[in-house]
mmCIF file of C-alpha atoms and ligand atoms in Angstrom:
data_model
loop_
_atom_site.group_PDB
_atom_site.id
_atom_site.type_symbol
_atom_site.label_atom_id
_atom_site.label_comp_id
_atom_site.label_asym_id
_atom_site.label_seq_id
_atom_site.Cartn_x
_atom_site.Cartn_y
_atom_site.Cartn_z
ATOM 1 C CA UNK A 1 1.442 -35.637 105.404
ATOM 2 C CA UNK A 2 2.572 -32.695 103.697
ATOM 3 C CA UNK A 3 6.320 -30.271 103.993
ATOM 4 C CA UNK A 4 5.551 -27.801 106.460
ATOM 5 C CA UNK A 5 5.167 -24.074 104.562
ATOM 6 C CA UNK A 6 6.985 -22.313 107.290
ATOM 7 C CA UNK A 7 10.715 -23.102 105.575
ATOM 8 C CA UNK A 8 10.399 -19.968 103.654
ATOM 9 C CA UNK A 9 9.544 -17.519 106.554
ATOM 10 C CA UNK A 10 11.747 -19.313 108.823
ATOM 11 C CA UNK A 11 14.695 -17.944 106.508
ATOM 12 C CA UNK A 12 13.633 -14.439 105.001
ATOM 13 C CA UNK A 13 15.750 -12.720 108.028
ATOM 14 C CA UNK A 14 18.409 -15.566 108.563
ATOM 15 C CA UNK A 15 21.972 -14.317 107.646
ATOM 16 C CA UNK A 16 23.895 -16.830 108.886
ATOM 17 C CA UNK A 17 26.017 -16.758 105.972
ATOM 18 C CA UNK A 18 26.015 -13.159 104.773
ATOM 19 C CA UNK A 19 28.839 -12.522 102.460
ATOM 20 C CA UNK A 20 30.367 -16.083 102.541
ATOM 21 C CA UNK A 21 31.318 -18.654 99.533
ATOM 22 C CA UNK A 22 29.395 -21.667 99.171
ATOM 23 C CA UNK A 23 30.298 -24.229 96.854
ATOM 24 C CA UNK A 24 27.736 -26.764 95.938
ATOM 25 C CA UNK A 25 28.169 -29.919 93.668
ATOM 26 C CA UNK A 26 25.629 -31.407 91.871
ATOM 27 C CA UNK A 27 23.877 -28.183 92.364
ATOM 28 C CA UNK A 28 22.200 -28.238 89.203
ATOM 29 C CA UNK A 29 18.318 -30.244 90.311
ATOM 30 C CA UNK A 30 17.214 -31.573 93.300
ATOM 31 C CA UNK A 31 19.060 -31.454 96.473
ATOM 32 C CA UNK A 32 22.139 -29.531 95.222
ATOM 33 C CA UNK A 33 19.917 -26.855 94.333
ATOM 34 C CA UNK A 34 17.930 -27.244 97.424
ATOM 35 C CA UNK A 35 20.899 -26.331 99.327
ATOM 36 C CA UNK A 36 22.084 -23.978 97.120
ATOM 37 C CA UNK A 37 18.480 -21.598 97.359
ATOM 38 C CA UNK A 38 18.938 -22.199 101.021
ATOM 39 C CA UNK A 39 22.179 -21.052 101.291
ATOM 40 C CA UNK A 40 21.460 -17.988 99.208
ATOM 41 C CA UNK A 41 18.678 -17.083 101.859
ATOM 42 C CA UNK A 42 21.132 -17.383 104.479
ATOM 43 C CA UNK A 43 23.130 -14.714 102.555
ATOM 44 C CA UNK A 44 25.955 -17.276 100.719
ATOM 45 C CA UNK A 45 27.004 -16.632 97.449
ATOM 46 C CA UNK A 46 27.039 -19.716 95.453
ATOM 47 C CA UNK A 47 29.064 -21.874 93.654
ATOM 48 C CA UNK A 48 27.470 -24.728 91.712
ATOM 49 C CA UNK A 49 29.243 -27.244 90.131
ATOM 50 C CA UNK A 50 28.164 -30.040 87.751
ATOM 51 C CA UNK A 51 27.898 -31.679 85.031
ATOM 52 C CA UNK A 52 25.061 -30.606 83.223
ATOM 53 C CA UNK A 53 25.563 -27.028 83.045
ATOM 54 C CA UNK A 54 22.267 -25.908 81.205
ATOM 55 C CA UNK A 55 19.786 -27.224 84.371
ATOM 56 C CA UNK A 56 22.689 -25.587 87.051
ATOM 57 C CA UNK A 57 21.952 -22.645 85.816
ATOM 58 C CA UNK A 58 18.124 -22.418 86.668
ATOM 59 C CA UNK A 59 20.124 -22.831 89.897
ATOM 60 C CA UNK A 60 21.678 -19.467 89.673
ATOM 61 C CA UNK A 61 18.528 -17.631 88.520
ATOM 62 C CA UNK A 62 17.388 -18.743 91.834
ATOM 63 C CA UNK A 63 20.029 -17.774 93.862
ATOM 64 C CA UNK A 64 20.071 -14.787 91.771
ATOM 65 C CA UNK A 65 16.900 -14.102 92.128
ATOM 66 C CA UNK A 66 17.131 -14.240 96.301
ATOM 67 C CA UNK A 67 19.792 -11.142 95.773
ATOM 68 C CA UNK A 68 22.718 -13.110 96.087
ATOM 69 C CA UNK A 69 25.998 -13.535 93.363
ATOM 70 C CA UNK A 70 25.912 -17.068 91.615
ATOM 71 C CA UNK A 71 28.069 -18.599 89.551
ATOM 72 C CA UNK A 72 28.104 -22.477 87.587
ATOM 73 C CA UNK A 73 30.829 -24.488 86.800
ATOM 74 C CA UNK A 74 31.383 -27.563 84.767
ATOM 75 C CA UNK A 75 33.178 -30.167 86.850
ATOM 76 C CA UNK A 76 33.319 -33.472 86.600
ATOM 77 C CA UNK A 77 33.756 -34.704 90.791
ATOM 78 C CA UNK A 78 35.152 -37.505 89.851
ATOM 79 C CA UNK A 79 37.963 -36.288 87.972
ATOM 80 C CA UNK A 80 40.924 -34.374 90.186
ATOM 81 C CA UNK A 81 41.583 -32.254 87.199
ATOM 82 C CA UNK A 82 38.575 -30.992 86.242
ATOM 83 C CA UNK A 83 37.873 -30.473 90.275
ATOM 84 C CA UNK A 84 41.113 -28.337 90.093
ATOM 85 C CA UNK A 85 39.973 -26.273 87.579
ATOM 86 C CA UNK A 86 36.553 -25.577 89.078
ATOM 87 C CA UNK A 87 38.054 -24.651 92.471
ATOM 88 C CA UNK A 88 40.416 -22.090 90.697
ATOM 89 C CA UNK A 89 37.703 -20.957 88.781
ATOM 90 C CA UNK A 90 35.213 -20.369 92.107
ATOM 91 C CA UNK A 91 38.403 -18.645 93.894
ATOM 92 C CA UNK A 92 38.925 -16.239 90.890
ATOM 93 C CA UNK A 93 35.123 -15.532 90.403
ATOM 94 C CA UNK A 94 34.286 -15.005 94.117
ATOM 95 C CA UNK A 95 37.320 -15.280 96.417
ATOM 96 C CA UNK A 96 37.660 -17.412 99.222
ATOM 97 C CA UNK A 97 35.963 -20.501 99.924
ATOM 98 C CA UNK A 98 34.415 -20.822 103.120
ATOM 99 C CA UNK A 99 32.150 -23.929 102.958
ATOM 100 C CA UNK A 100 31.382 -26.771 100.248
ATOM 101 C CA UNK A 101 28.330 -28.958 100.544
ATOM 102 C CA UNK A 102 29.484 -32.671 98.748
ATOM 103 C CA UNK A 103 26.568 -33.023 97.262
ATOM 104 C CA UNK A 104 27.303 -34.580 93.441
ATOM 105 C CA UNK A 105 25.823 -38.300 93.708
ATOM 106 C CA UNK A 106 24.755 -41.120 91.773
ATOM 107 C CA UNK A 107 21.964 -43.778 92.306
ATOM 108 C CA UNK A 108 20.924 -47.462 90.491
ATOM 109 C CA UNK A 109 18.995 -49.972 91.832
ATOM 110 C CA UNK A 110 20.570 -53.087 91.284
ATOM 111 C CA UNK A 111 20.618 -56.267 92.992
ATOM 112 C CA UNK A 112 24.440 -57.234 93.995
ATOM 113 C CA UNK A 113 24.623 -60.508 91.965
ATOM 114 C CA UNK A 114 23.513 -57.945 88.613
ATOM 115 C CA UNK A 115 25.802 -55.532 89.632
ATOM 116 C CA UNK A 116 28.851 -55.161 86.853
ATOM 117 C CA UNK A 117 32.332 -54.072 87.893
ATOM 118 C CA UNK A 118 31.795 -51.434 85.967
ATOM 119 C CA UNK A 119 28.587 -50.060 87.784
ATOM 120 C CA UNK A 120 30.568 -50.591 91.292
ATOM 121 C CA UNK A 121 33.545 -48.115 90.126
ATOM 122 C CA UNK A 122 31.400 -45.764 89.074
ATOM 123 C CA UNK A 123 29.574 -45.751 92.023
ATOM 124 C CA UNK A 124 32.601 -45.221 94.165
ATOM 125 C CA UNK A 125 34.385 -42.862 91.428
ATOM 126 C CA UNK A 126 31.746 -40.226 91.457
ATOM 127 C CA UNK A 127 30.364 -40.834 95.648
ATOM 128 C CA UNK A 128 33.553 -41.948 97.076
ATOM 129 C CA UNK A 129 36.376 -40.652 95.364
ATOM 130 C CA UNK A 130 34.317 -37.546 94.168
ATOM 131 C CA UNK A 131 33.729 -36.481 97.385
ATOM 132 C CA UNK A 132 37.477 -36.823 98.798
ATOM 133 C CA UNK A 133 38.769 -34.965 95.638
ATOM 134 C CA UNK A 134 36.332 -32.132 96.258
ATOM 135 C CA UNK A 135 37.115 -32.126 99.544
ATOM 136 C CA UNK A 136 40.936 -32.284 99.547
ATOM 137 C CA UNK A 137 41.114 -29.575 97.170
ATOM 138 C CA UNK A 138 38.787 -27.065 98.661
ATOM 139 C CA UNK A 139 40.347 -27.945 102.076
ATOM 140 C CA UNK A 140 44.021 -27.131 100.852
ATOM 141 C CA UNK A 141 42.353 -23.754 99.327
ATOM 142 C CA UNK A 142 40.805 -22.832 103.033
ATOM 143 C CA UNK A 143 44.574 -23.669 104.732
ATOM 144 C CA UNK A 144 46.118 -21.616 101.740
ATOM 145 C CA UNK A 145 43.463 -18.722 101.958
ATOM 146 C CA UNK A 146 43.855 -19.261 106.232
ATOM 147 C CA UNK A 147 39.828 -20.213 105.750
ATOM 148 C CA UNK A 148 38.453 -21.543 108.953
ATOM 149 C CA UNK A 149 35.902 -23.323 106.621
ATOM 150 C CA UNK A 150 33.528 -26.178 106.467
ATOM 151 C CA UNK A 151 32.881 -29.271 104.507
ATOM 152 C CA UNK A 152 29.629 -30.982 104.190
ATOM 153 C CA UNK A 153 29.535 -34.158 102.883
ATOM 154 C CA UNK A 154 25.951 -35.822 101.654
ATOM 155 C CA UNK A 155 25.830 -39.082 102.508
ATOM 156 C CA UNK A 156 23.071 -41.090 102.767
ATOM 157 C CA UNK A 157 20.335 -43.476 104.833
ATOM 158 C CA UNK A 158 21.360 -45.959 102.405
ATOM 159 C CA UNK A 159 25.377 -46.133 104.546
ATOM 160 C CA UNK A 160 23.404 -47.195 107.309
ATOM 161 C CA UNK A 161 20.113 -49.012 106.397
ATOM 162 C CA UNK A 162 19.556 -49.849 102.639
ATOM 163 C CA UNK A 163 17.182 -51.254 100.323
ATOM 164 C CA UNK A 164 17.802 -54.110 98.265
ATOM 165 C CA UNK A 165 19.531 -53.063 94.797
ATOM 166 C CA UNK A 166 21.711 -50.391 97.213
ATOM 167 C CA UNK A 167 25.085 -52.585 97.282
ATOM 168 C CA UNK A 168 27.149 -50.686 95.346
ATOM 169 C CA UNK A 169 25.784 -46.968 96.351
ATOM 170 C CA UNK A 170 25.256 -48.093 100.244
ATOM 171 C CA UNK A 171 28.391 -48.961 100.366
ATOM 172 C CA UNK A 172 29.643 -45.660 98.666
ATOM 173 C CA UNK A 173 27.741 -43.822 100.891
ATOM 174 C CA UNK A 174 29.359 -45.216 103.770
ATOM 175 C CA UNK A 175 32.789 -44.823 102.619
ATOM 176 C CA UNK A 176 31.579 -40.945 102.732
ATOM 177 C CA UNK A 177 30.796 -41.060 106.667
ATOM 178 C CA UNK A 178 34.362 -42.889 107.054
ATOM 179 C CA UNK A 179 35.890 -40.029 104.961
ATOM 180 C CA UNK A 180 33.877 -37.739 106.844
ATOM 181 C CA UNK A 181 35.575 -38.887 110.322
ATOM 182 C CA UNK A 182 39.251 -38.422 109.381
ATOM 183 C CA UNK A 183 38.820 -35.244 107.394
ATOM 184 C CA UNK A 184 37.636 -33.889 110.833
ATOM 185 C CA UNK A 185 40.438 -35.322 112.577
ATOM 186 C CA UNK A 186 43.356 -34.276 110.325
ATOM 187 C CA UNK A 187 41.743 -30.861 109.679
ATOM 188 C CA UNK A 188 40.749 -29.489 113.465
ATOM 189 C CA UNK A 189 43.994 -28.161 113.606
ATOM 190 C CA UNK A 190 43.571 -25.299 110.488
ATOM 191 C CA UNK A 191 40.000 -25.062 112.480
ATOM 192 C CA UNK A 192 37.879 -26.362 109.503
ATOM 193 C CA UNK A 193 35.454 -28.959 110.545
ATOM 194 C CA UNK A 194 33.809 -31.987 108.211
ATOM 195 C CA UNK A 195 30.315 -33.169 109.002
ATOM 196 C CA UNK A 196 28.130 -35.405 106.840
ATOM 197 C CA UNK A 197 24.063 -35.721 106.230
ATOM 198 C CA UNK A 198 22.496 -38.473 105.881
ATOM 199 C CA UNK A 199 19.156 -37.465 103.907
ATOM 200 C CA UNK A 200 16.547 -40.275 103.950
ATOM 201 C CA UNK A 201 14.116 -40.272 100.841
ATOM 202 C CA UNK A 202 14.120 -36.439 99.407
ATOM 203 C CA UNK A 203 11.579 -35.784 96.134
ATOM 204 C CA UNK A 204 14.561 -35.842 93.255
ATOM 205 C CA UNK A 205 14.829 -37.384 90.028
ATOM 206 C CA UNK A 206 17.258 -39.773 91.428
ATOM 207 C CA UNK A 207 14.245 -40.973 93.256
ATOM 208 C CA UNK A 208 12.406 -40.660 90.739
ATOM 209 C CA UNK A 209 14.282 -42.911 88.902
ATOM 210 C CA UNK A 210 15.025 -45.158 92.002
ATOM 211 C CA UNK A 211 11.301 -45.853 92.316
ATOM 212 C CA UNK A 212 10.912 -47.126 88.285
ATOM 213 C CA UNK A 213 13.738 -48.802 88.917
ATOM 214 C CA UNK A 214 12.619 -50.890 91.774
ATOM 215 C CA UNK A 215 8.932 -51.019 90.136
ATOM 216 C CA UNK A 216 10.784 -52.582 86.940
ATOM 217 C CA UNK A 217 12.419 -54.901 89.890
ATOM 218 C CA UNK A 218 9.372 -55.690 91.913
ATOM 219 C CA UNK A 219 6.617 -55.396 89.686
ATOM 220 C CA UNK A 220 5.019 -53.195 91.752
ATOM 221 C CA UNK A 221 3.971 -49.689 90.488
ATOM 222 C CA UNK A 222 6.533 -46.998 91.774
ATOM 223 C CA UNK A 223 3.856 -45.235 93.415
ATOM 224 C CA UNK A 224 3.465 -48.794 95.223
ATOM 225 C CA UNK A 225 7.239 -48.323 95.603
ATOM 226 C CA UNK A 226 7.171 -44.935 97.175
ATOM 227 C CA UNK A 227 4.417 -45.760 99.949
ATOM 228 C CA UNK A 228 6.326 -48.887 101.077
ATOM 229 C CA UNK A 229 9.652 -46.546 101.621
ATOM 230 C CA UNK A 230 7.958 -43.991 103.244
ATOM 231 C CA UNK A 231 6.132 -46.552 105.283
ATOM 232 C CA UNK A 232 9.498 -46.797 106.735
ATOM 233 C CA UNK A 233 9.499 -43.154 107.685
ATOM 234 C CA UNK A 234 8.494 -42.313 110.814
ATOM 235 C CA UNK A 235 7.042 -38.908 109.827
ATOM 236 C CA UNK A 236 5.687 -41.129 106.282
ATOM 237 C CA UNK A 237 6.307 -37.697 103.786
ATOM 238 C CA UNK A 238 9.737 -37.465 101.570
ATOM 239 C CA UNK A 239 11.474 -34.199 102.569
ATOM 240 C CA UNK A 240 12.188 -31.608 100.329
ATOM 241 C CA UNK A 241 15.084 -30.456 98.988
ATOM 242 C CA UNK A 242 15.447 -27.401 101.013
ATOM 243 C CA UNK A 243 14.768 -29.487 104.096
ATOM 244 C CA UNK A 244 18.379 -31.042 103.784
ATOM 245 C CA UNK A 245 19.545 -27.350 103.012
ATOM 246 C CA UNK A 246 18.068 -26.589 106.603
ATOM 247 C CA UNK A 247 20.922 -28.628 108.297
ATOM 248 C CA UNK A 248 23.875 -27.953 105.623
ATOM 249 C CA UNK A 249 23.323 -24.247 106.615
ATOM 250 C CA UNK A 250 23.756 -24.908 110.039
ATOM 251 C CA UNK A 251 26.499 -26.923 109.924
ATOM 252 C CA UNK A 252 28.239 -24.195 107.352
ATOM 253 C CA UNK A 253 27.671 -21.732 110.186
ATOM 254 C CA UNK A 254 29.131 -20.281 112.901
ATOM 255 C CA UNK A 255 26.347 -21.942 114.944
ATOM 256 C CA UNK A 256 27.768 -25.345 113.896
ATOM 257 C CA UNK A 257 31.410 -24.626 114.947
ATOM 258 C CA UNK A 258 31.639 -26.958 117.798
ATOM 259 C CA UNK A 259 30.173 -29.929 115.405
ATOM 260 C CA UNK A 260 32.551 -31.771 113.763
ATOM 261 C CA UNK A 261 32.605 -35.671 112.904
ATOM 262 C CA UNK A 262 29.123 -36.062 113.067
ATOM 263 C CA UNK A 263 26.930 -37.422 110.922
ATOM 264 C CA UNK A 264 23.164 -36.299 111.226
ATOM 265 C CA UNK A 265 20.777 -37.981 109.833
ATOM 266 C CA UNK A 266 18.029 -35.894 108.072
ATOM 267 C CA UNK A 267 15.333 -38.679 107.470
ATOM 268 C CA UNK A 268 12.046 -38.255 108.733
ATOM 269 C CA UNK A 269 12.871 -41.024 111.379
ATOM 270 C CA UNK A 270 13.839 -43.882 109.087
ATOM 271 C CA UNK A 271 17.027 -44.832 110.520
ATOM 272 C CA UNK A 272 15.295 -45.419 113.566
ATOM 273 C CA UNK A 273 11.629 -46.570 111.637
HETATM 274 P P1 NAP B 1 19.985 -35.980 91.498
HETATM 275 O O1 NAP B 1 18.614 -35.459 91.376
HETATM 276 O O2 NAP B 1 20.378 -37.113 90.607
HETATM 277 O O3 NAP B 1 21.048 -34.802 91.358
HETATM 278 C C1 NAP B 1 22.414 -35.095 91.418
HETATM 279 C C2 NAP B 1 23.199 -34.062 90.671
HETATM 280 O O4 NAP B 1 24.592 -34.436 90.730
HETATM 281 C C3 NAP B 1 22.822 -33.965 89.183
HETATM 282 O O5 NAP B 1 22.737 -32.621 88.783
HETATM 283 C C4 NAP B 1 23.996 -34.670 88.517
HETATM 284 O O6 NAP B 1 24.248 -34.202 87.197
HETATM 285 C C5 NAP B 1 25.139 -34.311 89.424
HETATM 286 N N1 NAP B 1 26.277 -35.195 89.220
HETATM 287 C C6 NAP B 1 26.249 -36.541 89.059
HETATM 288 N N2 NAP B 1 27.478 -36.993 88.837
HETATM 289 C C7 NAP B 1 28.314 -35.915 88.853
HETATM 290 C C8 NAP B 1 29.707 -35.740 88.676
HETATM 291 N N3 NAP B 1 30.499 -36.778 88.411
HETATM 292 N N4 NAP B 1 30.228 -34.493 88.776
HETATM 293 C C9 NAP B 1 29.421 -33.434 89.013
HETATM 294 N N5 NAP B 1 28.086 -33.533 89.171
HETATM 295 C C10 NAP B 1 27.543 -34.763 89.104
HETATM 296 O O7 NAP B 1 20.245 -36.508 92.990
HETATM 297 P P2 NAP B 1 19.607 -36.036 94.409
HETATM 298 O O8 NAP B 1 18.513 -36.941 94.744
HETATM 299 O O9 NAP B 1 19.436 -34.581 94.429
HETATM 300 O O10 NAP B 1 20.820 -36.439 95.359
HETATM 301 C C11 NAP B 1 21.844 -35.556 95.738
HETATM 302 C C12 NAP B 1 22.739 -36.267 96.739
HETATM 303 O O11 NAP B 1 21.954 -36.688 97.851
HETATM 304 C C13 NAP B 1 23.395 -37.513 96.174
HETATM 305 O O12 NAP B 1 24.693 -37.641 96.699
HETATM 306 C C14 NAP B 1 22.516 -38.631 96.700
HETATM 307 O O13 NAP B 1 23.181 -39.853 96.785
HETATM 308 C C15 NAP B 1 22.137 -38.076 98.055
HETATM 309 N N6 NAP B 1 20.902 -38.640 98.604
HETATM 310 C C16 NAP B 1 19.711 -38.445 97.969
HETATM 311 C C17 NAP B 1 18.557 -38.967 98.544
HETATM 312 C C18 NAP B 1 17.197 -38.747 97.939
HETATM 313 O O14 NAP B 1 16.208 -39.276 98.470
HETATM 314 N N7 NAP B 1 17.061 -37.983 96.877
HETATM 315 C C19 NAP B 1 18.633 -39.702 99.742
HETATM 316 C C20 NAP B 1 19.869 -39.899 100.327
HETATM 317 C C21 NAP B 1 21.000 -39.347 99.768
HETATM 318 P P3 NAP B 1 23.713 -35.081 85.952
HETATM 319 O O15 NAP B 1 22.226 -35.047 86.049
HETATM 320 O O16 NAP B 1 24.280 -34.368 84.763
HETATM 321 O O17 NAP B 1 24.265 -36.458 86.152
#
């Protein structure tokens, strides 16, 4: 089964977010830059902010290119000073911030027993701690800037239901949806709400890389690999990166405003394959 083609028609008139300031991390490939494009069709000006600045900004031709203002910023999520830099940096270039996505992640398969200390803090430095940095400092920005914004945090199938090999990033992933909860709860009051997705497999080169990964693991092929996950897909296709993008700009708009808390999964029915 194939993405349906109607994403791109469905959003040529959709201006949900005309005028407003996205900030996307990990923006630079796969879903980051998913949801950036998407939230340039909505109307957002973007944000993107990574690591690898070269590949983010193909990202901003894009968003660019769909009439909208983009800028890129190397930041390192994991790192409070380099995420205070960016966020002054976005606030000079394009004013206010009025939603990020928490999108910056990182992936290895690798069975618990294998797993080095090492690999574990990294895990949670970059998912975890990334995300709560990110968060916390574009939050204080919105209550500074009297922003009535919203904060998106990518989580993932993997808090909820993972593979084997997904120790250290399931359990990253969940610390997001638990982060997620109280950053609703102590922010309702400067009317900025916190949701999270939960994506289930979405054509990346994390997964990409997952799949050789657990081929190298299983000796199966990762093609092998693939078709088993998505056997556990109800709709048995990986999304797209837009397809997360789909929710984030709903939840970033007004038409999310009374959801806050939640966390959606966007999976093709694995969480409940
Ligand atoms: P990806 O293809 O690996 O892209 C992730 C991006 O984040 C890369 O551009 C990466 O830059 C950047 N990044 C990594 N560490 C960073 C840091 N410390 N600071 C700033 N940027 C950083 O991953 P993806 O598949 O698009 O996944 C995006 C998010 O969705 C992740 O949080 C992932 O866990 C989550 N997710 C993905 C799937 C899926 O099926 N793809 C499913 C569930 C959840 P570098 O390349 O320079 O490292």
């Amino acid at each position: 089964m194939s993405a349906p083609e109607t994403s791109d028609r469905s959003a040529q008139s959709d201006t949900r977010l005309r005028d407003r300031h996205v900030v996307v991390t990990g923006g630079a490939q796969g879903i980051g830059r998913g949801i950036a494009v998407r939230c340039a069709r909505a109307g957002a000006d973007v944000t993107v902010f990574d690591l690898d600045t070269e590949t983010a900004a193909e990202t901003a031709d894009a968003v660019r290119g769909l009439g909208r203002e983009a800028a890129v910023v190397e930041v390192d999520v994991a790192d409070e000073a380099s995420v205070d830099r960016g966020v002054e940096e976005a606030v000079a270039t394009f004013g206010p911030i009025n939603g990020v996505v928490n999108n910056a992640g990182i992936q290895r398969s690798v069975p618990l027993l294998e797993t080095s200390e090492a690999e574990w803090d990294r895990h949670f430095a970059v998912n975890a701690k990334g995300t709560f940095l990110v968060a916390k400092r574009v939050a204080g920005q919105m209550i500074a800037d009297d922003v009535a914004g919203s904060i998106v945090n990518i989580s993932s199938v993997g808090a909820e239901r993972p593979f084997t090999g997904q120790g250290a990033y399931g359990a990253s992933k969940a610390a997001v949806l638990t982060l997620t909860t109280v950053l609703a709860k102590e922010l309702a009051e400067h009317g900025i709400t916190a949701n999270a997705i939960k994506p289930g497999t979405v054509e990346t080169p994390m997964v990409t890389q997952w799949l050789e990964e657990k081929a190298a693991q299983s000796g199966q092929s990762p093609d092998e690999v693939l078709s088993e996950s998505l056997s556990s897909h109800i709709l048995d296709r990986p999304a797209q990166p837009e397809e997360i993008g789909h929710v984030a700009v709903l939840l970033l708009s007004d038409e999310g405003e009374w959801i806050t808390g939640e966390s959606i999964a966007v999976d093709g029915g694995y969480l409940k394959g």
